[in-house]
């Protein structure tokens, strides 16, 4: 019959796959990475929602049901839909955070098989700089010097108590991407590095970093540590802590097993093995350290000091005794911030979409049983 050409049916026209982004930056701040994503995949479109987040609290985000149903890939920091049934087309959830412990009780985590990937690796350079900065501030007595500057006091003696880093030992508790970049920088400063991981790393292949690596950083082949310790029980951790550590970097993921991993007994071991004092830097999660035991260890000088970017709880209440503990430096969970964070995280997302499409092994896929 007449009437012109047939209109294309929905089945005949291939609908673009949807990348749903629910992230903490205003969209105009990530126009570059979004453009790169669209250029890399001509068959995808992007819908963006700003998830406002401040001091540990996120504002609710209203994403239309139709958008959720269409989403093939979800990029998010914290936000998730109520259940997997709300996102029936989703093949991958890419978190822009290093860990996923904040969603470990969510039904999508516990009851679905949607692959979850972290942004582990994007934080290495800036957090390693934070760790080294804090260690140097401590070892060069800089807080005293700065206090004197504000009081306009010239006291040369206050700056004479210096312990340079050459020959000192860094113990990296959790040798992931952040720990590897700490090792990279520490080695350049002439420090000795020892590493600890839950699983044994006895072969060259097992020591490799298979996650995302910022080019030119880290320890891709795992060759930096002079010694490597491993295990999951207390005795294994204690053997590591007995190694006369000058700087202990806490960079393990938070799991049931690592909660209060460092407490009174562990601080006592550090003190016995290194009476001059271990400096503890925690950039992981506050709950990994028993905070009351930490305060006691600081007060009794069982450790030389602590640099904490994470606390338990967060935000740390104004009346918490940790604020007044001796030789402690506290920052508000900001060591991972950098002006190129979004660019790096979108690179992980782009690579994982590429691998999902080709059937390859995803980067940083979370093992739900292990918790990371």
Coordinates of C-alpha atoms in Angstrom, one line a residue:
X1 CA 0.0 0.0 0.0
X2 CA 1.1 3.6 -0.5
X3 CA 2.2 6.2 2.1
X4 CA 6.0 6.4 1.8
X5 CA 8.8 4.5 3.5
X6 CA 8.3 2.5 6.6
X7 CA 9.4 4.2 9.9
X8 CA 12.2 2.4 11.7
X9 CA 11.1 0.2 14.5
X10 CA 12.6 0.3 18.0
X11 CA 14.0 -3.1 17.4
X12 CA 15.6 -2.1 14.2
X13 CA 17.4 1.0 15.6
X14 CA 20.1 0.1 18.2
X15 CA 19.6 2.2 21.3
X16 CA 22.7 3.6 22.8
X17 CA 23.9 2.2 26.1
X18 CA 23.6 4.5 29.1
X19 CA 26.4 5.5 31.4
X20 CA 24.6 6.9 34.5
X21 CA 26.9 9.1 36.6
X22 CA 26.0 10.0 40.2
X23 CA 29.1 11.8 41.4
X24 CA 30.2 14.5 43.8
X25 CA 31.4 17.1 41.3
X26 CA 29.2 19.6 39.5
X27 CA 28.9 18.4 35.9
X28 CA 30.8 21.4 34.5
X29 CA 33.9 20.3 36.4
X30 CA 34.0 16.9 34.7
X31 CA 33.1 18.0 31.1
X32 CA 36.5 16.9 29.9
X33 CA 36.4 13.3 31.2
X34 CA 32.8 12.9 30.0
X35 CA 33.7 14.1 26.6
X36 CA 36.6 11.6 26.5
X37 CA 34.2 8.8 27.5
X38 CA 31.8 9.7 24.7
X39 CA 34.6 9.9 22.2
X40 CA 35.9 6.5 23.3
X41 CA 32.5 4.8 22.8
X42 CA 30.2 6.0 20.1
X43 CA 27.5 3.6 21.3
X44 CA 27.1 5.2 24.7
X45 CA 25.4 8.3 26.1
X46 CA 25.9 9.8 29.5
X47 CA 23.4 11.1 32.1
X48 CA 24.9 13.0 35.0
X49 CA 23.5 13.7 38.5
X50 CA 25.3 15.8 41.1
X51 CA 25.5 13.9 44.4
X52 CA 26.3 16.7 46.9
X53 CA 28.5 15.5 49.7
X54 CA 30.0 17.3 52.7
X55 CA 31.5 16.2 56.0
X56 CA 30.4 12.6 55.7
X57 CA 26.8 13.3 54.6
X58 CA 25.3 13.0 51.1
X59 CA 22.2 14.7 50.0
X60 CA 19.4 12.5 48.5
X61 CA 19.6 12.1 44.7
X62 CA 16.4 11.6 42.6
X63 CA 17.1 9.6 39.5
X64 CA 14.0 8.8 37.3
X65 CA 13.0 5.2 37.2
X66 CA 13.2 5.0 33.4
X67 CA 16.8 6.2 33.6
X68 CA 17.6 3.5 36.2
X69 CA 16.0 0.8 34.0
X70 CA 18.1 1.9 31.0
X71 CA 21.4 2.3 32.8
X72 CA 24.1 -0.1 31.4
X73 CA 26.9 1.3 33.5
X74 CA 26.7 3.1 36.9
X75 CA 29.4 5.4 38.1
X76 CA 29.0 6.5 41.7
X77 CA 30.8 7.5 44.9
X78 CA 28.2 6.7 47.5
X79 CA 24.7 6.6 46.0
X80 CA 23.0 3.4 45.0
X81 CA 19.4 2.6 44.0
X82 CA 17.4 0.6 46.6
X83 CA 17.9 -2.8 44.9
X84 CA 19.3 -4.5 41.9
X85 CA 15.8 -4.9 40.5
X86 CA 15.8 -1.1 39.9
X87 CA 18.7 -1.4 37.5
X88 CA 17.9 -4.5 35.5
X89 CA 20.2 -3.6 32.5
X90 CA 23.3 -2.7 34.6
X91 CA 26.4 -4.7 33.7
X92 CA 28.9 -2.9 35.9
X93 CA 29.0 -0.5 38.9
X94 CA 32.1 1.6 39.0
X95 CA 32.7 3.2 42.4
X96 CA 34.9 6.3 42.4
X97 CA 36.0 5.6 45.9
X98 CA 39.0 3.4 46.9
X99 CA 36.8 1.1 49.1
X100 CA 33.3 -0.2 49.1
X101 CA 32.9 -0.9 52.8
X102 CA 30.3 2.0 53.0
X103 CA 27.9 -0.1 50.9
X104 CA 28.8 -3.6 52.2
X105 CA 25.3 -4.0 53.8
X106 CA 23.4 -2.7 50.8
X107 CA 21.2 -5.3 49.0
X108 CA 23.1 -4.7 45.7
X109 CA 26.3 -5.7 47.5
X110 CA 24.9 -8.6 49.5
X111 CA 22.2 -10.0 47.1
X112 CA 23.2 -9.3 43.5
X113 CA 25.9 -10.4 41.2
X114 CA 26.4 -7.1 39.4
X115 CA 30.2 -6.6 39.2
X116 CA 31.4 -3.9 41.6
X117 CA 34.7 -2.1 40.9
X118 CA 36.6 0.4 43.0
X119 CA 38.8 3.3 42.0
X120 CA 41.7 1.8 43.9
X121 CA 44.9 3.3 42.4
X122 CA 43.8 6.8 41.7
X123 CA 44.7 7.9 45.3
X124 CA 48.3 6.7 45.4
X125 CA 50.3 9.9 44.6
X126 CA 48.4 12.4 46.7
X127 CA 48.0 10.2 49.7
X128 CA 51.6 9.1 49.6
X129 CA 52.5 12.8 49.6
X130 CA 50.3 13.3 52.6
X131 CA 52.0 10.4 54.5
X132 CA 55.5 11.7 53.7
X133 CA 54.5 15.3 54.5
X134 CA 53.1 14.3 57.9
X135 CA 56.2 12.2 58.7
X136 CA 58.5 15.1 57.8
X137 CA 56.4 17.6 59.8
X138 CA 56.9 15.3 62.8
X139 CA 60.5 14.3 62.3
X140 CA 61.5 18.0 61.8
X141 CA 59.5 19.4 64.7
X142 CA 57.7 21.7 62.3
X143 CA 54.6 22.2 64.3
X144 CA 56.7 23.8 67.1
X145 CA 58.5 26.0 64.6
X146 CA 55.1 27.1 63.0
X147 CA 53.7 27.9 66.4
X148 CA 56.7 30.1 67.1
X149 CA 56.3 31.8 63.7
X150 CA 52.7 32.8 64.6
X151 CA 54.0 34.1 68.0
X152 CA 56.9 35.9 66.2
X153 CA 59.5 34.0 68.3
X154 CA 62.9 33.2 66.9
X155 CA 64.1 30.1 68.8
X156 CA 66.7 28.1 66.9
X157 CA 66.8 25.4 69.5
X158 CA 63.2 24.4 68.7
X159 CA 64.3 23.4 65.2
X160 CA 67.4 21.4 66.2
X161 CA 65.6 18.1 67.1
X162 CA 65.6 16.6 63.7
X163 CA 65.6 12.9 62.7
X164 CA 66.2 12.6 58.9
X165 CA 64.7 9.7 57.1
X166 CA 67.8 8.0 55.5
X167 CA 68.1 4.5 56.9
X168 CA 64.8 4.6 58.7
X169 CA 62.3 1.8 58.2
X170 CA 58.8 2.1 56.7
X171 CA 56.3 -0.7 57.5
X172 CA 53.4 -0.7 55.0
X173 CA 50.5 -2.5 56.6
X174 CA 48.5 -3.3 53.4
X175 CA 50.7 -3.1 50.3
X176 CA 48.1 -1.9 47.8
X177 CA 48.4 1.0 45.4
X178 CA 48.8 3.6 48.1
X179 CA 51.3 1.6 50.1
X180 CA 53.3 1.0 46.9
X181 CA 53.6 4.7 46.2
X182 CA 54.6 5.4 49.8
X183 CA 57.3 2.8 49.2
X184 CA 58.3 4.4 45.9
X185 CA 58.8 7.8 47.6
X186 CA 60.3 6.4 50.8
X187 CA 62.9 4.4 48.8
X188 CA 63.9 7.6 46.9
X189 CA 64.5 9.2 50.3
X190 CA 66.9 6.4 51.4
X191 CA 64.4 4.5 53.6
X192 CA 64.1 0.8 54.1
X193 CA 60.7 -0.6 53.2
X194 CA 58.9 -3.7 54.5
X195 CA 55.4 -4.8 53.4
X196 CA 52.5 -6.8 54.8
X197 CA 49.6 -8.4 52.9
X198 CA 47.0 -10.8 54.0
X199 CA 47.9 -13.3 51.3
X200 CA 51.4 -14.6 50.8
X201 CA 53.4 -13.0 47.9
X202 CA 56.2 -15.5 47.4
X203 CA 56.5 -15.5 43.6
X204 CA 57.3 -12.5 41.3
X205 CA 53.9 -12.8 39.6
X206 CA 52.1 -12.7 42.9
X207 CA 53.9 -9.5 43.9
X208 CA 52.7 -7.6 40.8
X209 CA 50.2 -4.8 41.0
X210 CA 47.3 -5.8 38.7
X211 CA 45.1 -2.8 39.5
X212 CA 45.1 0.7 38.1
X213 CA 48.4 2.5 38.3
X214 CA 49.1 6.2 37.7
X215 CA 51.9 6.1 35.2
X216 CA 55.4 6.5 36.7
X217 CA 54.2 5.8 40.2
X218 CA 54.0 2.9 42.7
X219 CA 55.8 -0.4 42.6
X220 CA 54.3 -2.3 39.7
X221 CA 56.4 -5.4 40.0
X222 CA 56.6 -5.5 43.9
X223 CA 60.4 -5.3 44.0
X224 CA 60.8 -2.4 46.5
X225 CA 60.2 -4.2 49.9
X226 CA 63.3 -5.6 51.5
X227 CA 61.0 -8.1 53.3
X228 CA 57.4 -9.2 52.8
X229 CA 55.2 -10.5 55.6
X230 CA 51.8 -12.0 55.3
X231 CA 49.0 -13.9 57.1
X232 CA 45.6 -13.3 58.6
X233 CA 46.1 -14.1 62.3
X234 CA 47.4 -12.0 65.1
X235 CA 50.7 -13.8 65.3
X236 CA 51.4 -13.0 61.7
X237 CA 50.6 -9.3 62.2
X238 CA 52.7 -9.2 65.4
X239 CA 55.7 -10.7 63.6
X240 CA 55.5 -7.7 61.2
X241 CA 55.1 -5.2 64.0
X242 CA 58.3 -6.5 65.7
X243 CA 60.6 -5.3 62.9
X244 CA 61.7 -2.0 64.5
X245 CA 59.4 0.2 62.4
X246 CA 60.0 3.9 62.3
X247 CA 56.9 4.8 60.2
X248 CA 53.9 2.5 60.2
X249 CA 51.5 3.2 57.3
X250 CA 48.1 1.8 57.9
X251 CA 46.5 1.1 54.4
X252 CA 44.5 -2.1 54.8
X253 CA 40.8 -2.1 53.8
X254 CA 38.2 -2.1 56.6
X255 CA 36.7 -5.6 57.0
X256 CA 35.4 -7.5 60.0
X257 CA 38.9 -9.0 60.4
X258 CA 40.8 -5.6 60.3
X259 CA 38.5 -3.8 62.7
X260 CA 40.6 -2.8 65.7
X261 CA 43.6 -4.5 64.1
X262 CA 45.8 -2.2 66.1
X263 CA 45.1 -2.0 69.8
X264 CA 46.9 -2.0 73.1
X265 CA 48.9 -5.2 72.5
X266 CA 50.1 -4.0 69.1
X267 CA 51.2 -0.6 70.3
X268 CA 53.1 -2.3 73.1
X269 CA 54.9 -4.5 70.5
X270 CA 55.8 -1.4 68.5
X271 CA 57.3 0.2 71.6
X272 CA 59.3 -2.9 72.6
X273 CA 60.8 -3.3 69.1
X274 CA 61.5 0.4 68.6
X275 CA 61.8 2.3 72.0
X276 CA 62.7 5.5 70.2
X277 CA 59.1 5.5 68.9
X278 CA 57.1 4.4 65.8
X279 CA 55.2 7.1 64.0
X280 CA 51.7 5.8 62.9
X281 CA 50.0 7.2 59.8
X282 CA 46.4 6.0 59.2
X283 CA 45.0 6.8 55.7
X284 CA 42.6 3.7 55.6
X285 CA 39.6 3.8 58.0
X286 CA 39.4 5.0 61.5
X287 CA 37.9 1.7 62.8
X288 CA 41.1 -0.2 62.0
X289 CA 42.7 1.4 65.0
X290 CA 41.2 1.1 68.5
X291 CA 41.1 4.8 69.2
X292 CA 41.1 4.6 73.0
X293 CA 44.1 2.4 72.9
X294 CA 45.8 4.9 70.5
X295 CA 45.2 7.8 72.8
X296 CA 46.7 5.8 75.7
X297 CA 49.7 4.8 73.5
X298 CA 50.3 8.5 72.7
X299 CA 49.9 9.6 76.3
X300 CA 52.4 6.8 77.5
X301 CA 54.8 7.6 74.6
X302 CA 54.5 4.0 73.4
X303 CA 54.5 5.5 69.9
X304 CA 56.2 8.8 68.9
X305 CA 53.1 10.2 67.3
X306 CA 50.2 9.7 64.9
X307 CA 49.0 11.3 61.7
X308 CA 45.3 10.5 61.1
X309 CA 43.3 11.4 58.1
X310 CA 40.5 9.1 59.3
X311 CA 39.0 8.7 62.8
X312 CA 36.2 6.8 64.5
X313 CA 33.7 8.3 64.2
X314 CA 33.7 10.9 61.4
X315 CA 33.3 13.8 61.7
X316 CA 35.3 13.6 65.0
X317 CA 33.1 15.2 67.8
X318 CA 34.5 18.4 69.2
X319 CA 34.7 16.9 72.7
X320 CA 36.6 13.7 71.6
X321 CA 39.8 13.3 73.7
X322 CA 41.7 12.4 70.5
X323 CA 41.9 16.1 69.6
X324 CA 44.0 16.8 72.7
X325 CA 46.2 13.7 72.6
X326 CA 50.0 14.5 72.5
X327 CA 51.8 14.4 69.2
X328 CA 48.8 13.8 67.0
X329 CA 48.0 15.5 63.7
X330 CA 44.4 15.1 62.4
X331 CA 43.0 16.0 59.0
X332 CA 39.3 15.6 58.0
X333 CA 39.5 12.6 55.6
X334 CA 40.9 14.7 52.8
X335 CA 44.3 13.1 51.9
X336 CA 42.8 11.6 48.8
X337 CA 41.9 14.9 47.3
X338 CA 43.6 16.2 44.1
X339 CA 42.8 18.4 41.2
X340 CA 43.1 15.3 38.8
X341 CA 41.0 12.9 40.8
X342 CA 38.1 12.9 38.4
X343 CA 40.4 12.4 35.4
X344 CA 42.0 9.4 36.9
X345 CA 38.7 7.8 38.1
X346 CA 37.1 8.3 34.7
X347 CA 40.1 6.5 33.2
X348 CA 39.3 3.5 35.4
X349 CA 35.7 3.6 34.3
X350 CA 36.6 3.9 30.6
X351 CA 39.0 1.0 30.9
X352 CA 36.4 -1.2 32.7
X353 CA 33.7 -0.4 30.1
X354 CA 36.2 -1.4 27.4
X355 CA 36.9 -4.7 29.2
X356 CA 33.3 -5.4 29.9
X357 CA 32.5 -5.0 26.3
X358 CA 35.3 -7.3 25.2
X359 CA 34.9 -9.9 27.9
X360 CA 38.2 -9.0 29.6
X361 CA 39.1 -9.1 33.3
X362 CA 37.8 -6.0 35.1
X363 CA 40.2 -3.7 37.0
X364 CA 39.7 -3.5 40.8
X365 CA 36.7 -5.8 40.8
X366 CA 35.6 -6.2 44.5
X367 CA 35.6 -9.7 46.0
X368 CA 32.4 -9.6 48.0
X369 CA 33.6 -12.4 50.3
X370 CA 36.8 -10.7 51.2
X371 CA 35.2 -7.3 51.3
X372 CA 37.6 -5.6 48.9

